[in-house]
Rosetta silent file (secondary structure, phi, psi, omega in degrees, C-alpha in Angstrom):
SEQUENCE: MTDPRRPNDTGDFIYDARQELAGMLQDGMRHPSTKPVLAWGALGAVAGAMLPVVSVGLGLAAGAGYKFYKRVRPD
SCORE:     score description
SCORE:     0.000 S_00000001
   1 L     0.000   90.615 -164.088    0.088    0.211    0.333 S_00000001
   2 L   -71.142  126.427  174.890    1.472    3.273   -1.167 S_00000001
   3 L   -73.415   68.537 -169.270    1.293    6.213    1.642 S_00000001
   4 L   -22.423  -44.159  178.645   -0.159    9.375   -0.044 S_00000001
   5 L   -49.064  -31.005  177.626    2.268   11.298    2.118 S_00000001
   6 L  -119.821   69.650 -153.525    4.942    9.841    0.703 S_00000001
   7 L   -82.138    0.983  150.127    4.526    9.372   -2.797 S_00000001
   8 L   -96.358   25.827 -176.234    8.055    8.357   -3.716 S_00000001
   9 L   -79.123  115.487 -145.660    8.300    5.583   -1.500 S_00000001
  10 L  -106.111  -21.129  177.936    9.081    2.800   -3.596 S_00000001
  11 L   128.268  -34.833 -169.310    9.233   -0.458   -0.776 S_00000001
  12 L  -101.616  129.696 -150.348   12.930   -0.455   -0.765 S_00000001
  13 H   -73.388  -31.009 -178.045   14.486    0.579    2.239 S_00000001
  14 H   -73.543  -47.111 -163.329   18.409    1.251    0.599 S_00000001
  15 H   -92.290  -25.843  154.023   17.004    3.308   -2.076 S_00000001
  16 H   -68.612  -38.149 -174.821   14.660    5.349   -0.457 S_00000001
  17 H   -61.584  -37.522 -171.496   17.245    6.123    2.505 S_00000001
  18 H   -65.127  -69.156 -154.722   19.863    6.840   -0.564 S_00000001
  19 H   -58.498  -50.838  176.988   17.175    9.263   -1.934 S_00000001
  20 H   -78.783  -40.910  163.937   16.378   11.187    1.168 S_00000001
  21 H   -64.826  -10.012  173.114   20.002   11.613    2.264 S_00000001
  22 H   -84.785  -23.534 -167.233   20.572   12.800   -1.529 S_00000001
  23 H   -85.875  -41.255  171.518   17.861   14.993   -0.786 S_00000001
  24 H   -59.187  -34.094 -167.887   19.168   16.345    2.500 S_00000001
  25 H   -76.375  -44.443  171.062   22.799   16.745    1.287 S_00000001
  26 H   -61.207  -25.602 -157.935   21.135   19.007   -1.640 S_00000001
  27 H  -125.981    5.394 -176.168   18.752   21.158    0.016 S_00000001
  28 H    46.365 -120.886  171.589   20.564   21.344    3.330 S_00000001
  29 H   -71.344    7.864  177.402   18.497   23.294    6.087 S_00000001
  30 H  -101.667  -15.935 -151.012   15.626   23.729    3.864 S_00000001
  31 L   -86.794  150.785 -175.565   15.222   20.079    3.381 S_00000001
  32 H   -65.313  -36.720 -167.503   12.266   18.690    5.852 S_00000001
  33 H  -104.961   21.717 -162.889   14.174   16.276    7.447 S_00000001
  34 H   -93.793  -12.733  169.374   17.728   17.648    8.051 S_00000001
  35 L  -110.349   10.097  152.902   16.508   19.440   11.417 S_00000001
  36 L   -75.793  -39.867  177.844   14.817   16.611   13.190 S_00000001
  37 H   -76.839   -8.606  179.280   17.815   14.435   12.373 S_00000001
  38 H   -97.302  -16.641 -170.782   20.057   17.041   13.584 S_00000001
  39 H  -102.852  -64.371 -168.183   17.970   17.819   16.645 S_00000001
  40 H   -58.031  -71.723 -154.100   17.802   13.909   17.604 S_00000001
  41 H   -57.218  -28.400 -170.092   21.562   13.566   16.868 S_00000001
  42 H   -97.967   -0.322  173.920   22.298   16.487   19.468 S_00000001
  43 H   -86.998  -42.687  176.477   19.725   14.701   21.908 S_00000001
  44 H   -70.790  -46.574 -174.858   21.818   11.525   21.301 S_00000001
  45 H   -68.395  -32.930 -174.631   25.249   13.326   22.174 S_00000001
  46 H   -72.074  -44.780 -176.724   23.827   14.997   25.426 S_00000001
  47 H   -34.677  -63.391  168.968   22.458   11.347   26.276 S_00000001
  48 H   -24.075  -62.962 -160.921   26.020   10.106   25.449 S_00000001
  49 H   -67.235  -25.687 -164.983   27.762   12.297   27.489 S_00000001
  50 H   -87.139  -22.850 -177.206   25.767   11.597   30.500 S_00000001
  51 L   -92.058  125.963 -171.298   26.180    7.942   30.294 S_00000001
  52 L   -44.487  -45.422 -171.240   29.074    5.897   31.744 S_00000001
  53 L  -105.078  -24.200 -173.116   29.701    3.463   28.694 S_00000001
  54 L   -92.643  163.590  178.981   28.350    5.261   25.702 S_00000001
  55 L  -126.091 -177.379 -161.981   30.446    8.361   24.348 S_00000001
  56 H   -81.326  -14.709  179.927   29.083   11.277   22.621 S_00000001
  57 H   -89.602  -14.770 -166.889   29.832   10.131   19.305 S_00000001
  58 H   -95.115  -56.129 -179.450   28.303    6.887   19.494 S_00000001
  59 H   -56.206  -65.796 -173.462   24.861    9.008   21.058 S_00000001
  60 H   -21.367  -80.488 -167.483   25.221   11.156   18.100 S_00000001
  61 H   -65.084    7.947  155.749   24.930    8.575   15.659 S_00000001
  62 H   -74.422  -75.811 -161.503   22.242    6.694   17.647 S_00000001
  63 H   -65.980  -60.190  148.483   20.013    9.444   18.170 S_00000001
  64 H   -26.574  -71.297  142.758   20.509   10.709   14.311 S_00000001
  65 H   -15.770  -69.655 -177.601   20.361    7.262   13.091 S_00000001
  66 H   -53.649  -69.407 -136.222   16.707    6.562   14.428 S_00000001
  67 H   -57.655  -55.946 -154.685   15.097    9.998   13.700 S_00000001
  68 H   -58.829  -47.465 -177.155   16.678    9.360    9.997 S_00000001
  69 H   -60.276  -36.507 -166.199   15.306    5.600    9.861 S_00000001
  70 H   -77.050  -12.319 -179.442   11.702    6.941   11.188 S_00000001
  71 H   -79.666  -46.417 -169.848   11.984    9.657    8.412 S_00000001
  72 H   -88.452  -60.295 -179.935   12.592    6.983    5.631 S_00000001
  73 L  -109.273   72.526 -145.387   10.141    4.550    7.430 S_00000001
  74 L   -72.944  -42.448 -169.121    7.610    6.610    9.581 S_00000001
  75 L   -83.613    0.000    0.000    5.324    3.320   10.498 S_00000001
């Protein structure tokens, strides 16, 4: 089933993620996914700084990766 909010959704995660990332890189801060992904990356970095085993970099990657995944696959 095709989601009307995502007309370019092909069902292939790799292709959809590549298209989303290309759009983010091309449009920069004007792309609708850039700000939420950066915000979740910052929250992950803060959480990583507070946790004893997790580093800031791992928290940043986890937060940004989670939000990027949820932007590509919202359900």
